[in-house]
Amino acid sequence: MVLFHVMALPATKHDLSPMMQRYLEYKERYPDAILFFQVGDFYELFFDDAVAVSKALNLTLTSRDKNAANPIPMCGVPVSVLDGYVDRLLPLGFSVAVVSQSGSGSGVDRALERFVTPGMRLFNSISSDVAESLIAAVGIDASGSMASIACTDPQTGIISVRDSLELGIIPRELANLMVREVVLPRAAFGDKVDRRTGWVRSIEGAVSKAAMRFRGEPAGPTELERGLGTDAAAELHAMSVSAKRAVRSLLSYLDEISLGNPVPVRELSLFRSAGSVIIDAATRRNLELVQNTKDGSAAGTLFGFLNETVTPGGARLLRNWILTPLIDVGQIRDRQAALKEVMPGARGVLKSLEGLSDLERLTARIQLSVGSPKDLGAVRDTLERLPQLRQILSEAGSKLLASCVSALTPPPGVCELLQRALVDSPPHVLHDGGVIREGYDVQLDEIRGIRATADAWREQFEAQERQGSGISSLKVKSNNVIGFFIEVPTSQGSKVPANYIRRQSTANAERFTTPELKKHEDAVITAVDRQIKREQELFVALRAEIAKSVEVLRHVARGIAVADTIAALAVVAEGNAWVEPEVTEDPVLEIERGRHPIVAALLEGAFIPNSVAFLGDGPTCFLVTGPNMGGKSTYLRQTALIALLAQIGSFVPAERAKVGIIDRVFARLGAADDLHEGESTFMVEMREAAHILSHATRRSLVLIDELGRGTATSDGLSLAQAILERLALEVKCRTLFATHYHELTGLAGSCKEIENLSVGSVEREDTVIFTHEIQAGPAPRSYGLEVAKLSGLPAEVIARAFEVLASLPGAGTKQTVIKKPVQQPDLFAPRPSPADAVALKLKERIESLNLEDLSAREALSLLYELKELGAAARVPAPVR
């Protein structure tokens, strides 16, 4: 879905109606947003916006001025359901500008009411996200080599800065953050920046084209920057040039989209990852932690499986815990203690939390002065239920639950104030009144009294006029077009008194007014306007008063979210018979009869559990071999998920588990390419491997599956061995390395850091049965042809494959570890010439040939290939 639209505008705007000219004025001011333009009871979209939204939301596309030479495309939605349609557009990458009307008849006017973007959803009334809505900005230093990222979820008011990063890793960092929008500079180190710029294309591959915004550098301090507190301003002053540019660009963009409602910045600080496990985007994707690889939803993910939460804040917190597991043993044990304590009554806790509103989001909307009457009503309803939740958790002894109970203390007087001020069911909007409870304000009650007596006055006036005129069918009515009127059937027209003033004729009746009725109408209309105005004044004052307590309300929201998350984890643990893991600082990872949490639940007891044992003083790398479909990938994934669950503070699917703290998890699983950047599966594979080797530490957990299969067997095998040796002998991190290169199994005999594991199988006659059990020792072979047979390949193809396999030269040569001391390069050693390199390639290519099976066409192709190899050297003739 494309965010930026090029509108098919008319040749001259003067040919359009004043309303359409007004529409185009707003569209020119906000060209990269979908513009909803209120016309009566509908919000209309025109031109390319109408076409794009009709396709995206399956709306009926019609046109304005159908008889014109070039009718204007148009579609629309009712005013009452706008928020739902906006919520559907935001995940598609659209930004939305809402222009609403006020007044009626010739006095109608329109103004921009709100601007909603994928990262700034607070201005939409009903949107509540499970994921954070992060907006980021990138700043680049003068040299063009270093960059910084500033990001925030406007809901929290906290800006985090990743400072002094190499420009080349910015795409990876943005992908890790999962930002909804990213603001990029229009110029950097003297050059213009646009979508064709190389590093911008890399970012586009990480965060999507629709998420990118290009903005110029702010000319001076923004409103938000001037409003920074002392601590935040001091932090900004101490940052690098690129960090300052990123922060100022972010603040400027927030100013732009907040439309005069500045986003409060509570905190500004440098990002520090020391408190949590680092999980990069590739690992997050490969392990399917919060999004599946099929459609990007939470179905089938760890988050989807664990998410028994019942509040939006609880779901957000659980997702955050999954993405940032702890590395502090004390904090992990605090969560475990809370989970264990709440487990017997976890379902009761969840029951008490059902239906609570998203207090964190509501608080942010109140602070932004966009909270609606319904928002304040939701805050009141949530605060009213806190005593019940406090009572359930009142006996809590664990540190974390005790802090929850403490947090569930509402701001003094806020709930009582909202109870006195608001009606039981406040409306979404303030425009029509009906918000403030009777008895709250004397002046408002007096105005309402005038309206309350209006109906009685009209009944009395109607009876009076019937009697005076002798027209028994006379009625006093009102509508939005002509106001109050006396209606007389046409057949009774001769009896109409002389003082009646004609207003309107219909098919069956005549409508009149009198000076007395007109005076009453003016009084009622004045009372209505006064009532709405007074309610608006009272509501704005009420919202401002509640805004004084936003920090306490945020604290309450955090308490609700923690209680919800802990209870949800307890329900999952109890329902699946999970156990409490032992968490330690030792470099171990012992799992007895572990299970993949999601697959095991799907198989309902048929799952084969497996164990793993990194004992600290034993092997650091297990080489896993075995057939496809045998369960190697599941074994790797379940090991990582169990370790992460332990560091989240959850119980785990195993009979026993001892988990030594892991600082980073790397999962290079499956095959993928990056066609956007023209990178093959093998190139992506090598990039991920390089990232692992550059960042893995002794405390890391590394999972590698089928490395090197994207190239020639000899190259892939060589690279796999070199990478395996580096991990086992130098990094010495806990590694599970699954492979079909059986030659690598010989490494275990010459290296104590490597040990073989394999997936069990049983051969019976001409079939093979996979037991899915992990056992010691290497697999005898890969059983690739047996798996192909199970897939349904024709029998003659399978038979031919067996013949070819039997004819291949001896395979299965065992590899040995090459241990070389690290040496400084000899600066005076002769360098190999290009001719030497070409000679080596020619030798390898010729040795790989099977001349007996070479056809004439293949021989001709080979000659061209060898010629190109020779030409590639470009060896200059020696100087004589």
XYZ file of C-alpha atoms in Angstrom, residues 85-715:
631
model
C -12.221 3.198 9.222
C -9.215 5.223 10.360
C -8.107 2.296 12.532
C -8.210 0.053 9.468
C -6.136 2.462 7.363
C -3.290 3.009 9.842
C -1.829 -0.546 9.724
C -1.678 -0.200 5.931
C 0.762 2.694 6.308
C -1.660 5.549 5.630
C -1.694 8.816 7.539
C -5.088 10.481 7.935
C -6.123 14.148 8.186
C -9.683 14.770 9.420
C -11.375 18.055 8.465
C -14.645 18.558 10.364
C -17.392 21.124 9.889
C -19.091 23.440 12.344
C -22.152 25.640 11.963
C -25.002 25.043 9.514
C -26.532 26.490 6.388
C -24.606 29.422 4.937
C -22.597 29.716 8.171
C -20.835 26.343 7.803
C -17.089 26.332 8.321
C -14.469 23.589 8.334
C -11.200 23.120 10.206
C -8.568 20.418 10.624
C -9.667 18.446 13.686
C -6.876 15.878 13.951
C -3.952 14.319 12.162
C -3.423 10.595 12.742
C -0.333 8.679 11.593
C 0.745 5.031 12.010
C 3.013 6.086 14.864
C 0.774 8.789 16.346
C -2.547 7.056 16.943
C -3.427 8.942 20.102
C -5.587 11.382 18.125
C -7.881 8.578 17.018
C -10.638 7.898 19.489
C -10.762 4.121 19.646
C -7.383 2.784 18.524
C -5.566 0.684 21.124
C -2.413 -1.138 20.055
C -0.856 -4.301 21.405
C 2.486 -3.260 19.909
C 4.329 -0.056 20.634
C 3.744 2.715 18.084
C 7.322 3.876 17.682
C 8.287 6.946 15.678
C 12.004 7.331 14.939
C 14.228 9.986 13.400
C 17.712 9.568 11.962
C 20.449 12.188 12.359
C 23.763 12.069 10.480
C 27.019 13.829 11.355
C 28.948 16.103 8.996
C 31.304 13.340 7.832
C 28.467 11.087 6.751
C 29.969 8.047 8.459
C 28.165 8.135 11.817
C 24.462 8.385 12.568
C 22.065 8.307 15.518
C 18.459 7.234 16.028
C 15.979 8.943 18.345
C 12.701 7.121 18.902
C 9.598 7.387 21.041
C 6.190 5.917 21.611
C 4.210 9.173 22.021
C 1.976 7.352 24.478
C 4.818 7.123 27.008
C 6.528 10.487 26.496
C 9.964 8.829 26.696
C 12.584 9.449 23.993
C 15.415 6.929 23.690
C 18.532 7.665 21.638
C 20.916 5.214 20.006
C 24.017 7.333 19.577
C 27.079 7.173 17.279
C 26.168 4.207 15.072
C 27.803 3.402 11.762
C 25.522 4.512 8.945
C 25.540 0.992 7.498
C 23.854 -0.571 10.551
C 21.011 1.979 10.751
C 18.637 -0.265 8.711
C 19.277 -3.203 11.057
C 18.663 -1.028 14.135
C 15.410 0.349 12.706
C 14.268 -3.176 11.886
C 15.078 -4.258 15.439
C 13.013 -1.369 16.801
C 10.040 -2.223 14.545
C 9.253 1.456 14.028
C 5.934 2.560 12.522
C 7.429 5.745 11.031
C 10.949 7.037 10.453
C 11.906 10.642 9.721
C 14.931 11.018 7.427
C 16.864 14.180 6.547
C 16.311 15.737 3.124
C 20.055 16.411 2.920
C 23.145 14.825 4.478
C 26.850 15.749 4.289
C 26.089 18.218 1.519
C 24.113 15.863 -0.708
C 20.391 15.653 -1.389
C 18.710 12.602 0.181
C 15.740 10.831 -1.408
C 14.463 7.317 -2.058
C 17.197 6.666 -4.639
C 19.991 7.201 -2.092
C 21.779 3.917 -1.345
C 21.458 3.900 2.448
C 17.837 5.053 2.157
C 17.052 2.047 -0.041
C 18.475 -0.182 2.678
C 16.196 1.487 5.222
C 13.260 1.018 2.881
C 13.952 -2.702 2.924
C 13.916 -2.678 6.735
C 10.871 -0.541 7.532
C 8.875 -0.276 4.259
C 8.435 2.650 1.916
C 5.182 3.763 3.550
C 6.915 4.361 6.890
C 9.454 6.890 5.593
C 9.110 10.670 5.967
C 11.616 13.188 4.567
C 11.954 16.474 6.431
C 14.417 19.367 6.430
C 16.515 20.171 9.469
C 14.598 22.410 11.940
C 15.609 26.074 11.602
C 15.657 26.547 15.381
C 14.426 25.048 18.660
C 10.952 23.519 18.372
C 8.137 24.126 20.828
C 8.800 20.713 22.336
C 12.531 21.366 22.653
C 11.884 24.660 24.438
C 9.587 22.787 26.809
C 12.131 20.123 27.807
C 12.779 19.801 31.515
C 16.177 20.554 33.009
C 17.331 16.919 33.067
C 16.216 16.201 29.488
C 17.778 19.431 28.197
C 21.077 18.543 29.912
C 21.016 15.057 28.335
C 20.449 16.572 24.883
C 23.294 19.070 25.348
C 25.743 16.245 26.151
C 24.895 14.155 23.070
C 26.797 13.943 19.801
C 25.991 16.092 16.768
C 24.135 13.264 15.023
C 22.127 12.488 18.182
C 21.107 16.139 18.586
C 19.983 16.215 14.948
C 17.959 13.031 15.425
C 16.254 14.320 18.588
C 15.469 17.726 17.078
C 14.134 16.129 13.897
C 11.913 13.854 15.979
C 10.638 16.719 18.136
C 9.954 18.816 15.032
C 7.929 16.003 13.456
C 5.952 15.481 16.659
C 5.226 19.220 16.689
C 4.048 18.995 13.098
C 1.587 16.156 13.595
C 0.274 17.103 17.043
C -1.555 20.221 15.752
C -0.991 22.504 18.701
C -1.201 19.761 21.336
C 2.490 19.270 22.221
C 3.472 15.693 23.086
C 4.854 15.896 26.647
C 8.459 14.642 26.829
C 8.908 13.096 30.262
C 12.352 11.618 29.716
C 15.222 11.837 27.225
C 18.124 9.428 27.580
C 20.666 7.310 25.739
C 19.617 3.734 25.071
C 21.307 1.188 27.293
C 20.830 -2.478 26.465
C 22.621 -3.807 29.552
C 19.379 -4.773 31.246
C 17.971 -7.177 28.682
C 18.801 -9.904 26.189
C 19.574 -8.488 22.739
C 17.475 -10.143 20.041
C 17.984 -8.865 16.501
C 15.283 -8.688 13.843
C 16.395 -11.865 12.032
C 16.350 -13.894 15.250
C 13.004 -12.443 16.276
C 11.637 -13.421 12.872
C 13.184 -16.895 12.780
C 11.940 -17.778 16.261
C 8.516 -16.232 15.515
C 8.431 -14.432 18.844
C 5.689 -11.888 18.112
C 4.973 -12.181 14.370
C 4.723 -15.305 12.261
C 6.533 -15.595 8.950
C 3.362 -16.453 7.056
C 1.229 -13.322 7.363
C 2.907 -11.215 10.051
C 0.149 -11.802 12.608
C 0.574 -13.147 16.157
C -1.043 -16.513 15.296
C 1.319 -19.398 16.061
C 3.898 -17.160 17.759
C 5.237 -17.283 21.295
C 3.329 -14.092 22.070
C 0.132 -15.512 20.609
C 0.509 -18.650 22.728
C 1.263 -16.815 25.982
C -1.252 -14.013 25.514
C -3.959 -14.825 28.024
C -4.007 -11.164 29.081
C -7.350 -9.363 29.238
C -6.255 -5.700 29.063
C -4.507 -3.803 26.256
C -1.790 -2.664 28.652
C -1.169 -6.237 29.792
C -0.836 -7.445 26.204
C 1.635 -4.654 25.420
C 3.712 -5.441 28.506
C 3.789 -9.178 27.746
C 4.961 -8.445 24.214
C 7.656 -6.166 25.577
C 8.828 -8.826 28.046
C 9.123 -11.366 25.224
C 11.220 -8.995 23.113
C 13.422 -7.864 26.028
C 14.054 -10.798 28.404
C 15.952 -9.921 31.571
C 19.599 -10.671 32.312
C 19.436 -9.741 35.998
C 18.952 -12.930 38.024
C 17.351 -11.062 40.920
C 14.679 -9.465 38.724
C 13.960 -12.796 37.027
C 13.465 -14.484 40.389
C 11.131 -11.669 41.472
C 8.907 -12.437 38.484
C 9.079 -16.168 39.160
C 8.060 -15.636 42.793
C 5.101 -13.472 41.741
C 4.003 -16.006 39.128
C 4.210 -18.872 41.621
C 2.276 -16.911 44.237
C -0.538 -15.809 41.934
C -0.931 -19.191 40.204
C -3.703 -20.627 42.449
C -5.876 -17.561 41.926
C -4.649 -16.425 38.510
C -7.982 -16.883 36.752
C -9.692 -14.828 39.441
C -7.190 -12.029 38.893
C -7.859 -12.084 35.150
C -11.603 -12.078 35.815
C -11.270 -8.947 37.945
C -9.321 -7.253 35.151
C -11.735 -8.036 32.317
C -13.188 -4.967 30.646
C -10.732 -2.473 32.117
C -9.843 0.290 29.694
C -6.414 1.099 28.281
C -5.500 3.520 31.072
C -2.040 4.281 29.638
C -3.505 5.395 26.329
C -6.346 7.319 27.984
C -3.872 9.151 30.206
C -1.794 10.177 27.192
C -4.896 11.491 25.397
C -5.910 13.488 28.454
C -2.428 14.993 28.709
C -2.597 15.937 25.023
C -5.965 17.678 25.654
C -7.723 15.416 23.150
C -9.393 13.090 25.652
C -13.097 12.765 24.872
C -16.008 12.534 27.331
C -16.055 8.797 26.750
C -12.308 8.639 27.576
C -12.852 10.323 30.947
C -15.796 8.038 31.598
C -13.544 5.043 30.910
C -10.954 6.386 33.379
C -13.675 6.719 36.015
C -15.012 3.213 35.396
C -11.497 1.749 35.654
C -10.695 3.567 38.897
C -13.986 2.407 40.414
C -12.863 -1.224 40.037
C -9.425 -0.863 41.606
C -10.557 -1.682 45.180
C -11.746 -5.099 44.006
C -8.386 -5.842 42.390
C -6.470 -4.571 45.421
C -8.544 -6.865 47.635
C -7.700 -9.917 45.519
C -3.975 -9.132 45.678
C -3.968 -7.774 49.225
C -2.223 -10.802 50.722
C 0.590 -10.736 48.177
C 3.980 -11.389 49.709
C 6.208 -11.365 46.639
C 8.069 -8.158 45.872
C 6.551 -7.676 42.413
C 2.934 -8.276 43.432
C 3.333 -6.064 46.490
C 4.488 -3.256 44.203
C 1.392 -3.895 42.047
C -0.884 -3.474 45.044
C 0.893 -0.252 45.930
C 0.520 1.023 42.355
C -3.228 0.326 42.320
C -3.931 3.415 44.424
C -5.902 6.009 42.444
C -5.035 9.705 42.597
C -6.852 11.323 45.559
C -10.265 12.677 44.631
C -10.060 11.920 40.905
C -12.580 9.085 40.855
C -15.018 11.027 43.054
C -14.694 14.114 40.840
C -15.420 12.122 37.698
C -18.382 10.423 39.369
C -19.912 13.786 40.293
C -19.184 15.453 36.961
C -19.954 12.920 34.246
C -23.189 11.199 33.227
C -23.245 7.394 33.456
C -22.552 6.875 29.729
C -20.744 9.907 28.279
C -20.883 10.333 24.478
C -17.838 10.089 22.192
C -18.028 13.760 21.224
C -18.721 16.977 23.075
C -20.488 18.869 20.290
C -24.088 18.026 21.273
C -23.785 18.224 25.053
C -25.244 15.558 27.336
C -21.900 15.109 29.118
C -22.146 16.783 32.525
C -24.286 15.233 35.245
C -27.245 17.176 36.649
C -26.415 18.824 39.964
C -22.724 19.361 39.180
C -23.057 23.014 38.094
C -25.782 25.478 39.176
C -25.544 27.614 36.035
C -25.861 24.588 33.759
C -28.863 23.329 35.728
C -30.615 26.702 35.298
C -30.092 26.586 31.537
C -31.386 23.032 31.423
C -34.442 24.196 33.353
C -35.358 26.489 30.472
C -35.179 23.598 28.045
C -37.070 21.298 30.400
C -40.050 23.664 30.503
C -40.040 24.112 26.720
C -42.039 20.961 25.993
C -44.684 21.864 28.547
C -44.900 25.402 27.105
C -45.408 24.057 23.591
C -48.191 21.708 24.723
C -49.941 24.603 26.462
C -49.428 26.889 23.439
C -50.854 24.225 21.085
C -53.978 23.822 23.200
C -54.391 27.607 23.355
C -54.142 27.983 19.566
C -56.546 25.130 18.877
C -59.126 26.716 21.091
C -58.602 30.236 19.730
C -58.657 29.233 16.052
C -61.171 26.438 16.238
C -58.795 24.138 14.322
C -58.731 20.891 16.287
C -56.050 19.312 14.049
C -53.573 22.179 14.571
C -50.133 21.055 15.771
C -46.970 22.802 17.001
C -43.803 21.160 15.620
C -40.136 21.847 14.897
C -37.395 20.707 12.512
C -33.776 21.613 11.723
C -34.702 23.620 8.610
C -37.286 26.217 9.706
C -37.273 25.737 13.470
C -40.610 25.929 15.386
C -43.892 26.226 13.430
C -47.666 25.795 13.611
C -48.947 23.206 11.115
C -52.529 23.487 9.768
C -54.067 21.048 7.276
C -54.729 22.644 3.872
C -58.450 21.889 4.239
C -58.592 24.149 7.324
C -56.845 27.091 5.665
C -59.927 29.351 5.873
C -59.817 29.245 9.672
C -56.188 30.453 10.004
C -56.077 33.562 12.246
C -54.886 36.822 10.715
C -51.878 37.141 13.048
C -50.327 33.875 11.709
C -47.241 34.434 9.528
C -46.801 31.932 6.690
C -43.453 29.991 6.752
C -43.820 27.061 4.364
C -46.313 25.105 2.242
C -46.368 21.320 1.846
C -48.599 18.980 -0.140
C -51.163 18.593 2.637
C -50.479 21.390 5.099
C -49.474 24.989 5.635
C -46.913 26.061 8.216
C -46.994 29.312 10.182
C -45.390 31.121 13.072
C -46.407 33.881 15.460
C -44.424 36.522 17.355
C -45.043 34.591 20.558
C -43.819 31.292 19.068
C -40.793 33.031 17.517
C -39.854 34.491 20.897
C -40.112 31.043 22.477
C -37.990 29.546 19.681
C -35.249 32.133 20.213
C -35.245 31.424 23.940
C -34.937 27.665 23.406
C -32.186 27.999 20.773
C -30.314 30.376 23.004
C -30.670 27.911 25.881
C -29.365 25.052 23.720
C -26.343 27.061 22.614
C -25.699 28.232 26.167
C -25.988 24.675 27.488
C -23.521 23.261 24.951
C -21.111 26.120 25.551
C -21.313 25.715 29.321
C -20.832 21.936 29.101
C -17.781 22.451 26.926
C -16.324 24.889 29.441
C -16.949 22.512 32.320
C -15.554 19.520 30.450
C -12.353 21.276 29.385
C -11.806 22.386 32.997
C -12.505 18.851 34.226
C -10.020 17.345 31.755
C -7.377 19.880 32.775
C -7.909 18.960 36.417
C -7.509 15.241 35.682
C -4.353 16.009 33.658
C -2.681 17.099 36.887
C -2.726 13.451 38.003
C -1.375 11.802 34.847
C 1.819 10.514 36.473
C -0.163 8.725 39.187
C -2.553 7.369 36.550
C 0.421 6.028 34.573
C 1.609 4.303 37.739
C -1.837 2.726 38.133
C -1.767 1.629 34.476
C 1.602 -0.045 35.040
C 0.257 -1.901 38.080
C -2.722 -3.190 36.111
C -0.479 -4.314 33.239
C 1.956 -6.171 35.521
C -0.856 -7.960 37.387
C -2.448 -8.933 34.058
C 0.823 -10.216 32.565
C 1.853 -12.222 35.627
C -1.611 -13.792 35.889
C -1.603 -14.655 32.161
C 1.800 -16.386 32.434
C 0.565 -18.282 35.497
C -2.526 -19.520 33.652
C -0.398 -20.747 30.723
C 2.134 -22.433 33.042
C -0.532 -24.213 35.070
C -2.582 -25.249 32.057
C 0.415 -26.814 30.298
C 2.190 -28.325 33.327
C 5.285 -26.155 32.969
C 8.003 -26.087 35.622
C 9.927 -23.335 37.342
C 13.445 -23.152 35.881
C 16.571 -22.529 37.900
C 18.246 -19.363 36.666
C 21.948 -18.853 37.337
C 24.963 -16.802 36.319
C 26.887 -19.971 35.385
C 27.439 -20.593 31.627
C 25.121 -23.617 31.522
C 21.942 -24.608 29.744
C 20.436 -27.861 30.975
C 16.978 -28.834 29.787
C 15.502 -32.252 30.588
C 12.727 -33.448 28.279
C 12.033 -29.994 26.906
C 9.146 -29.297 24.563
C 8.453 -26.671 21.941
C 5.650 -24.694 23.647
C 3.495 -24.149 20.560
C 4.114 -27.384 18.649
C 3.647 -29.485 21.787
C 0.281 -27.854 22.465
C -0.827 -28.469 18.870
C 0.173 -32.143 19.003
C -1.748 -32.638 22.286
C 0.580 -35.107 23.988
C 2.133 -36.657 20.877
C 5.173 -34.374 20.957
C 8.521 -36.130 21.575
C 10.444 -34.227 24.299
C 14.216 -33.828 24.060
C 17.042 -32.701 26.301
C 20.100 -30.518 25.941
C 23.063 -30.160 28.306
C 25.612 -27.351 28.115
C 27.342 -28.059 31.409
C 29.850 -25.249 31.486
C 32.937 -27.445 31.627
C 31.938 -29.649 28.679
C 31.270 -29.102 24.993
C 30.112 -25.628 23.992
C 28.909 -26.682 20.553
C 26.559 -29.519 19.599
C 26.615 -30.527 15.945
C 23.152 -31.871 15.086
C 22.780 -34.154 12.069
C 19.893 -36.199 10.801
C 17.194 -36.366 8.162
C 14.922 -33.617 6.977
C 11.592 -33.779 8.807
C 13.419 -35.389 11.698
C 12.943 -32.436 14.031
C 16.339 -30.679 14.031
C 14.892 -27.187 13.482
C 12.202 -27.732 16.114
C 14.899 -28.860 18.559
C 16.920 -25.696 17.934
C 13.904 -23.430 18.279
C 12.554 -25.042 21.420
C 15.945 -24.703 23.126
C 15.995 -20.965 22.424
C 12.350 -20.471 23.414
C 12.819 -22.303 26.713
C 15.881 -20.190 27.516
C 14.019 -16.980 26.653
C 10.954 -18.012 28.643
C 13.184 -18.575 31.666
C 14.687 -15.096 31.351
C 11.251 -13.541 30.883
C 10.503 -14.893 34.332
C 8.051 -17.519 33.088
C 7.865 -21.208 33.843
C 9.041 -23.444 30.988
C 7.866 -26.555 29.074
C 10.278 -29.179 30.459
C 10.659 -31.644 33.314
C 13.628 -29.688 34.669
C 15.606 -26.695 33.425
C 18.695 -24.840 34.569
C 19.395 -21.738 32.521
C 22.601 -19.738 32.731
C 22.051 -16.097 31.807
C 22.231 -15.459 28.055
C 23.147 -11.973 26.856
C 22.248 -12.378 23.168
C 20.369 -14.923 21.061
C 21.200 -15.489 17.396
C 19.035 -17.725 15.238
C 20.158 -18.272 11.642
C 17.386 -20.602 10.537
C 15.750 -21.225 7.198
C 16.512 -19.691 3.811
C 15.593 -16.250 2.563
C 16.721 -13.770 -0.044
C 16.525 -10.006 -0.331
C 15.380 -9.300 -3.863
C 14.905 -5.627 -3.003
C 18.660 -5.210 -2.659
C 19.524 -7.890 -5.178
C 20.986 -10.233 -2.573
C 20.759 -13.984 -2.971
C 19.881 -16.487 -0.280
C 23.575 -17.248 0.136
C 24.517 -13.571 0.504
C 21.838 -13.035 3.167
C 23.060 -16.191 4.904
C 26.653 -14.944 4.940
C 25.610 -11.500 6.185
C 23.771 -13.076 9.100
C 26.726 -15.334 9.849
C 29.071 -12.328 9.796
C 26.769 -10.500 12.209
C 26.838 -13.470 14.584
C 30.618 -13.761 14.526
C 30.993 -10.021 15.110
C 28.638 -9.778 18.091
C 28.425 -13.163 19.830
C 30.054 -13.424 23.260
C 30.756 -16.344 25.549
C 27.361 -15.778 27.202
C 25.421 -15.881 23.912
C 23.218 -18.639 22.507
C 23.722 -19.324 18.794
C 21.417 -21.466 16.640
C 22.529 -22.219 13.080
C 20.594 -24.439 10.707
C 21.922 -25.634 7.337
C 24.604 -22.994 6.860
C 26.272 -22.903 3.428
C 23.680 -24.768 1.394
C 23.182 -21.817 -0.958
C 26.451 -22.384 -2.844
C 28.634 -25.184 -4.190
C 29.047 -28.093 -1.791
C 32.776 -27.614 -1.396
C 32.441 -23.896 -0.699
